[in-house]
PDB file of C-alpha atoms in Angstrom:
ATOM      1  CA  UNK A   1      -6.958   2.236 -21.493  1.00  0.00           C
ATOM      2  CA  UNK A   2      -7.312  -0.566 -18.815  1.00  0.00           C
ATOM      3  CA  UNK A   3      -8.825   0.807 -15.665  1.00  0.00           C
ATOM      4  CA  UNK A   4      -6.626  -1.245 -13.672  1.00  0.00           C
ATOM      5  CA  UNK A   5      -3.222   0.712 -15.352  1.00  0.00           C
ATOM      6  CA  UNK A   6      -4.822   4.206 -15.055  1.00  0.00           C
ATOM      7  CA  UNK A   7      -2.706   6.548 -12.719  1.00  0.00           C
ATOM      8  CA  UNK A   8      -3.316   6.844  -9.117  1.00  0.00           C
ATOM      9  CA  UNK A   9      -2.477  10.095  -7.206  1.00  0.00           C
ATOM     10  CA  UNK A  10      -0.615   8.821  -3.891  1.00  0.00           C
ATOM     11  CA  UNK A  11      -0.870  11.035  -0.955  1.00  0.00           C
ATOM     12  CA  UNK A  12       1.160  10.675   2.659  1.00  0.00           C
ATOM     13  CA  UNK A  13      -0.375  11.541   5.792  1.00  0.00           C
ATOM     14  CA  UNK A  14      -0.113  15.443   5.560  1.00  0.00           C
ATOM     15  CA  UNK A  15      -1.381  15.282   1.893  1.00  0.00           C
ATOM     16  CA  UNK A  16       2.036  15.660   0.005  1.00  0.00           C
ATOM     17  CA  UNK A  17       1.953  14.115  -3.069  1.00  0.00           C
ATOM     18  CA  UNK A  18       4.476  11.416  -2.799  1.00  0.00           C
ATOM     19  CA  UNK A  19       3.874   9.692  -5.895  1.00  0.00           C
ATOM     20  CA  UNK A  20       1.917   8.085  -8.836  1.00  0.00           C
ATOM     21  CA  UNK A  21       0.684   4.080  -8.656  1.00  0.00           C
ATOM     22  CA  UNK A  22      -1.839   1.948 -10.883  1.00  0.00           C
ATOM     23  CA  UNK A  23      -5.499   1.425  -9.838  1.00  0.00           C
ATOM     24  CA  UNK A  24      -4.046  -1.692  -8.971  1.00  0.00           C
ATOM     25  CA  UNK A  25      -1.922  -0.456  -6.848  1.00  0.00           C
ATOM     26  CA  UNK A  26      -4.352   1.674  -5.019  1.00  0.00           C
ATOM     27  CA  UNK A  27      -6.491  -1.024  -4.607  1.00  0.00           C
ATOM     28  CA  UNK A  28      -4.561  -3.457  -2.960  1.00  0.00           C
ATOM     29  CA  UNK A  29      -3.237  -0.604  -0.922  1.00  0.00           C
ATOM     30  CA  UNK A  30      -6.890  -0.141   0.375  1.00  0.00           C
ATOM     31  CA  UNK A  31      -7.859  -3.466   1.131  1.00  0.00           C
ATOM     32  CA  UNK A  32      -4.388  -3.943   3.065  1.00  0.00           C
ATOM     33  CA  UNK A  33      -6.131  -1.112   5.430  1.00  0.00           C
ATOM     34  CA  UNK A  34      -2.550   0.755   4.349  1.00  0.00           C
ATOM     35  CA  UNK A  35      -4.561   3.985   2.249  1.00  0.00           C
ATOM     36  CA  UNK A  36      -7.945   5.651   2.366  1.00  0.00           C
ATOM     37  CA  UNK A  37      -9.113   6.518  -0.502  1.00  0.00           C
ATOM     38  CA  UNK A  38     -10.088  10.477  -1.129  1.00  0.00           C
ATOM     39  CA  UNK A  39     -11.378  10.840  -4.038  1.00  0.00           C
ATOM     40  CA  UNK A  40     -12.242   8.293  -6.652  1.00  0.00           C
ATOM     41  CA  UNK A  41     -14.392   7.779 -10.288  1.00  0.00           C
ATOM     42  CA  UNK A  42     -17.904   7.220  -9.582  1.00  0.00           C
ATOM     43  CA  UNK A  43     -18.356   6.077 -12.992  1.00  0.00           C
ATOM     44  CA  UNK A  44     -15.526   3.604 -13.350  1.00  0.00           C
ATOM     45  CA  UNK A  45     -16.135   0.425 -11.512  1.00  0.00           C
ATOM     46  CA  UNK A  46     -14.056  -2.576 -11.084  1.00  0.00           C
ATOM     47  CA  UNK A  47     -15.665  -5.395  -9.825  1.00  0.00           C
ATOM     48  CA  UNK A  48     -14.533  -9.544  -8.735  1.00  0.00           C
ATOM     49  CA  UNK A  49     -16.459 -12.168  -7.992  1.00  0.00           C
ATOM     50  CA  UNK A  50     -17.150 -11.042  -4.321  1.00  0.00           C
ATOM     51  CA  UNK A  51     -16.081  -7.345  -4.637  1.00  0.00           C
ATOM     52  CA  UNK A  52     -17.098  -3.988  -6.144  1.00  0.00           C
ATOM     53  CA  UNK A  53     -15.113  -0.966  -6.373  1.00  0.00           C
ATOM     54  CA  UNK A  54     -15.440   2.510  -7.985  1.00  0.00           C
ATOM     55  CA  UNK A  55     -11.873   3.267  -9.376  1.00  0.00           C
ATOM     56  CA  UNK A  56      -9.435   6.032  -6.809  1.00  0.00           C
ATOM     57  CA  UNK A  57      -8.325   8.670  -8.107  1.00  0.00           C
ATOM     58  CA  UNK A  58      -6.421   9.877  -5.233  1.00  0.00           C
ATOM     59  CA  UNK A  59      -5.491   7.618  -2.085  1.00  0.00           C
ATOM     60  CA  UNK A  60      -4.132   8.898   1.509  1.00  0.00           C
ATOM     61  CA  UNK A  61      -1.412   6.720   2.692  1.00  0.00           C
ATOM     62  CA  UNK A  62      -2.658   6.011   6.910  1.00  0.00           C
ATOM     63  CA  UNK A  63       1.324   5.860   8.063  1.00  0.00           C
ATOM     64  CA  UNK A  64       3.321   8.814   7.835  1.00  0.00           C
ATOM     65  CA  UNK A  65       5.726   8.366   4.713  1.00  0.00           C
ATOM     66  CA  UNK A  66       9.134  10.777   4.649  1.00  0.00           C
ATOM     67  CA  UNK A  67       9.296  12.564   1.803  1.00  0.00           C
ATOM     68  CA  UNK A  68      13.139  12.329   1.226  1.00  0.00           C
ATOM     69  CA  UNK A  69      15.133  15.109   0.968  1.00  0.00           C
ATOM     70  CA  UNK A  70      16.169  16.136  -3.081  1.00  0.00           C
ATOM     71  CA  UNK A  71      19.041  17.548  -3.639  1.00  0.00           C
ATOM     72  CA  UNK A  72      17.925  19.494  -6.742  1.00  0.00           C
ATOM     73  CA  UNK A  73      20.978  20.446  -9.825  1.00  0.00           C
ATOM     74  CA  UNK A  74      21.053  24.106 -10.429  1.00  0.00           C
ATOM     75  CA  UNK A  75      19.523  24.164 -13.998  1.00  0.00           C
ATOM     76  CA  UNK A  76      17.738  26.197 -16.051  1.00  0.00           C
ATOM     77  CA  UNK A  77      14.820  23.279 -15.861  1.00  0.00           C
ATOM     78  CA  UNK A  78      14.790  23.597 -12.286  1.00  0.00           C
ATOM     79  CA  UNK A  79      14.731  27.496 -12.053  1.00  0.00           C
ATOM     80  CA  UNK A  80      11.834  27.139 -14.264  1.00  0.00           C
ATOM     81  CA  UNK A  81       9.704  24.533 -12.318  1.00  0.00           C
ATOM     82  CA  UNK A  82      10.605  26.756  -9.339  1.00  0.00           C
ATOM     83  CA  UNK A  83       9.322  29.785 -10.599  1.00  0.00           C
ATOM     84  CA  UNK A  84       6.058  28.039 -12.397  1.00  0.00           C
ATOM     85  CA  UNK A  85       7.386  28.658 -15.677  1.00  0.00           C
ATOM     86  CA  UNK A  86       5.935  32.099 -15.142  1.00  0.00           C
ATOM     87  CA  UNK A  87       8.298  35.608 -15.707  1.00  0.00           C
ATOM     88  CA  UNK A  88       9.337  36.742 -12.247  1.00  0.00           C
ATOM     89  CA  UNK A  89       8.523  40.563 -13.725  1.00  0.00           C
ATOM     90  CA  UNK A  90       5.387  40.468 -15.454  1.00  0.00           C
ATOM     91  CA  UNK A  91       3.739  37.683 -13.832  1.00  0.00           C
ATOM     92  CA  UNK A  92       3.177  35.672 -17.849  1.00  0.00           C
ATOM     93  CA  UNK A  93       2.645  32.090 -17.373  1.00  0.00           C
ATOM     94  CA  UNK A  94       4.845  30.536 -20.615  1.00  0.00           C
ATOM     95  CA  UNK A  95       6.292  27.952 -22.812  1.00  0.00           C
ATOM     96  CA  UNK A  96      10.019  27.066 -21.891  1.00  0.00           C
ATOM     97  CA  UNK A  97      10.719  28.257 -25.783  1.00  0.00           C
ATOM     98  CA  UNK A  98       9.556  32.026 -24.788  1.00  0.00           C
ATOM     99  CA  UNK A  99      11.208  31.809 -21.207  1.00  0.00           C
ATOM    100  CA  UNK A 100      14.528  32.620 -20.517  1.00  0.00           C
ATOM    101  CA  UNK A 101      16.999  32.399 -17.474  1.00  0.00           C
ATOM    102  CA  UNK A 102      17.562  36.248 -15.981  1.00  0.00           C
ATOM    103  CA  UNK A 103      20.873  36.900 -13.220  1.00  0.00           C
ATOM    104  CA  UNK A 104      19.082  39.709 -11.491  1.00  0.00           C
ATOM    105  CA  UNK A 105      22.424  40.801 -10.526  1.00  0.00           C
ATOM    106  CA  UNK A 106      24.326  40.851 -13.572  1.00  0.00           C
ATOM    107  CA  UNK A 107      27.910  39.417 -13.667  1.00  0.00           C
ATOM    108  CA  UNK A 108      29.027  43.491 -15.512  1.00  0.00           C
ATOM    109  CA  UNK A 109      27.455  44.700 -12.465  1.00  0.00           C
ATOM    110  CA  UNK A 110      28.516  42.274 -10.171  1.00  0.00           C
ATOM    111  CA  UNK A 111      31.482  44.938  -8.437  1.00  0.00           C
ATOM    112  CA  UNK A 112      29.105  47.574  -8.294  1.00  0.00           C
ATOM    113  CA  UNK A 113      26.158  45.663  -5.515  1.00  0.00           C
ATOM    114  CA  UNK A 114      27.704  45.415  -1.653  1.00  0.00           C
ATOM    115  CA  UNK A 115      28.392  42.027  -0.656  1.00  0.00           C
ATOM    116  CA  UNK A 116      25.254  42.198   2.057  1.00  0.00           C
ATOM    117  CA  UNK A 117      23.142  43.039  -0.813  1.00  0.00           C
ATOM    118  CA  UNK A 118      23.982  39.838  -2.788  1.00  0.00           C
ATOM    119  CA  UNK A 119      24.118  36.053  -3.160  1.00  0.00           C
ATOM    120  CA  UNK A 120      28.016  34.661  -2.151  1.00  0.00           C
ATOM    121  CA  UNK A 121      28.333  33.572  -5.842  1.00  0.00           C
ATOM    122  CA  UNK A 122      26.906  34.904  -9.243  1.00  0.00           C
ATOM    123  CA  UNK A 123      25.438  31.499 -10.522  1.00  0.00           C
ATOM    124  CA  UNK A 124      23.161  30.895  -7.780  1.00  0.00           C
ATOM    125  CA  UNK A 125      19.493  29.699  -7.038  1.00  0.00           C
ATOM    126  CA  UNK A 126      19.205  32.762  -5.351  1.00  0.00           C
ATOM    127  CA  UNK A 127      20.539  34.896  -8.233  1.00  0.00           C
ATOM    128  CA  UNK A 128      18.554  33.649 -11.234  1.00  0.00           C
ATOM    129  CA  UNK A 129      15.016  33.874 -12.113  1.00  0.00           C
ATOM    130  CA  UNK A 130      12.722  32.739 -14.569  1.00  0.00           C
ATOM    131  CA  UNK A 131      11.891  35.584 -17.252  1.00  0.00           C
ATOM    132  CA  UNK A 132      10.237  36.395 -20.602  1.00  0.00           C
ATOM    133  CA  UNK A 133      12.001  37.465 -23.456  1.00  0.00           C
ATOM    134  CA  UNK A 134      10.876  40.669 -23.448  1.00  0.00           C
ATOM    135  CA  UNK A 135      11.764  41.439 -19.723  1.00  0.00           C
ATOM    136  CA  UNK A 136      15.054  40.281 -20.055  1.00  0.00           C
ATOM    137  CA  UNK A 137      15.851  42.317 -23.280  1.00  0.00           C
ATOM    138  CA  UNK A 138      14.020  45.100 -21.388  1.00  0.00           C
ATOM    139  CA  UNK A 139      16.328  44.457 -18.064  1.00  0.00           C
ATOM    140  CA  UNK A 140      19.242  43.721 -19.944  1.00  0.00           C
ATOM    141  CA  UNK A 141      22.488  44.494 -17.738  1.00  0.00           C
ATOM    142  CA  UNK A 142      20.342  46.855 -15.540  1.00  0.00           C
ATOM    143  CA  UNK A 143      20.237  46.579 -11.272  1.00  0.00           C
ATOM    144  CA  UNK A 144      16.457  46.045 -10.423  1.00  0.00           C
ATOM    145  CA  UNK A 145      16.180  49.242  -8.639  1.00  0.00           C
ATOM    146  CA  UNK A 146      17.259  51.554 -11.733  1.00  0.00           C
ATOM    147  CA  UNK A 147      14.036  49.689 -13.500  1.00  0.00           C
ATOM    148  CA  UNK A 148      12.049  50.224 -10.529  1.00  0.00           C
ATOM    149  CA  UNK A 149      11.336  46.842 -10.881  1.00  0.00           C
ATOM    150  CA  UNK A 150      10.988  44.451  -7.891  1.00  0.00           C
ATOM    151  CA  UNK A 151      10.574  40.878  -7.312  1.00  0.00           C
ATOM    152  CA  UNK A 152       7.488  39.523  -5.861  1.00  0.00           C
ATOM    153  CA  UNK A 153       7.927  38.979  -2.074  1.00  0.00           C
ATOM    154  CA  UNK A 154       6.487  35.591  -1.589  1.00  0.00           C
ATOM    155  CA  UNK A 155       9.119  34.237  -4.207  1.00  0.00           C
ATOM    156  CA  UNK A 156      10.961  31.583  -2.839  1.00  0.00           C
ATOM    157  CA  UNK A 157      14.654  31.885  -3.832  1.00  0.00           C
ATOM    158  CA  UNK A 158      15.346  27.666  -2.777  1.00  0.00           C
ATOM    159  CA  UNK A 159      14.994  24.607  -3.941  1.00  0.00           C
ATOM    160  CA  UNK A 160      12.003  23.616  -1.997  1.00  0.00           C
ATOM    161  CA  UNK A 161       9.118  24.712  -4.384  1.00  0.00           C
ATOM    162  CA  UNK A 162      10.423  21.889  -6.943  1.00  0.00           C
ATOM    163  CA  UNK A 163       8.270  19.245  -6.389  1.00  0.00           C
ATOM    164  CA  UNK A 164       9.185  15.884  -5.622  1.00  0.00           C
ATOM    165  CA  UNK A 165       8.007  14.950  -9.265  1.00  0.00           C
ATOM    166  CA  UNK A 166       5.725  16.849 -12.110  1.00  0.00           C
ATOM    167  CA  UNK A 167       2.598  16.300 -13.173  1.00  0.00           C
ATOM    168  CA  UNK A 168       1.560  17.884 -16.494  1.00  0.00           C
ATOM    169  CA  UNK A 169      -1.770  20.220 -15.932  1.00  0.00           C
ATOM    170  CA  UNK A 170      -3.455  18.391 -18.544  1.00  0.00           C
ATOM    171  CA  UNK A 171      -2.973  15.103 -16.176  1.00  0.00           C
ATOM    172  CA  UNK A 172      -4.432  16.760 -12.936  1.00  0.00           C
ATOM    173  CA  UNK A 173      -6.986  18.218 -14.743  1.00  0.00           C
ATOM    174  CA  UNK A 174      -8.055  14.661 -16.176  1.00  0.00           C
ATOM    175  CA  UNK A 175      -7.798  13.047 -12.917  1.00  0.00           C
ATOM    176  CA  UNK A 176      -8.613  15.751 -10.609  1.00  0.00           C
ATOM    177  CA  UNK A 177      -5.303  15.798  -8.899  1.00  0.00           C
ATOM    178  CA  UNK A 178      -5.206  19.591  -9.222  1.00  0.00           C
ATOM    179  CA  UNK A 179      -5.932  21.152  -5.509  1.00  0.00           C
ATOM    180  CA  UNK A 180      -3.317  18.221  -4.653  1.00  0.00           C
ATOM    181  CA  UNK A 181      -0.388  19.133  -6.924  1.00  0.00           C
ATOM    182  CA  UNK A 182      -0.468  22.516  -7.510  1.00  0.00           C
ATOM    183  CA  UNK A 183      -0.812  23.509  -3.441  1.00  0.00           C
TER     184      UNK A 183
END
């Protein structure tokens, strides 16, 4: 692969990851005084008549960039990415064919929970997790607390843990993006 079309990790100026550019990219960004770079391939050079440069890897934007706000679709995609593709019960990290989408209130049981207790609607981000097969046969139309089963406390129920885009773990690991992407 050209080093000049290899993937870029592009960082604003709290270390989000905003988004993915060429080594081009990068580069002009850095000569332009507009990025510093953070991390970059000691063993990959790219080099001009006047100029020598080890390829970046990961660049830190100097102005302040916005993330924009998402407005993420309820999907079962989404619920997934939000929960790390990992069952919400027993904590297994895996593939979307063995993963399955869970109402931890069921809709047969819906009647039964006091509106305080429970999400305004049934098909909510709020009421739907991310769960093996096994969990959810095992669950089945069940209330959490008859399993003696609880969800994890630090689980965020929104929107905001999907990030702005995905980066496959094979990718970060490549590029050592990791500690970036997966904060």
């Amino acid at each position: 692969m050209d080093v000049l079309a290899q993937p870029v990790l592009v960082l604003n100026a709290t270390y989000v990851p905003v988004a993915i550019r060429t080594v081009r990219d990068a580069i002009v960004l850095l000569l332009l005084n507009k990025a510093e770079l953070v991390k970059d391939e000691k063993s990959l050079w790219i080099r001009s008549e006047k100029l020598k440069f080890t390829a970046p890897r990961i660049i830190l934007l100097t102005d302040y960039y916005k993330v924009p706000k998402k407005r993420h679709k309820l999907s079962r995609e989404n619920i997934f990415l939000r929960d790390n593709y990992e069952c919400v019960y027993c904590k297994r990290k895996l593939p979307t064919s063995r993963l399955t989408l869970d109402h931890v209130i069921p809709k047969s049981r819906w009647g039964e929970v006091a509106k305080e207790k429970k999400p305004a609607e049934y098909h909510t981000w709020e009421n739907l997790v991310t769960a093996c097969r096994d969990c959810n046969t095992k669950k089945g139309n069940k209330l959490l607390q008859e399993l003696k089963w609880e969800l994890p406390e630090n689980r965020s129920t929104n929107r905001r843990r999907i990030p702005l885009f995905s980066v496959s773990d094979q990718l970060a690991e490549k590029f050592g993006w990791a500690e970036y992407i997966r904060a």
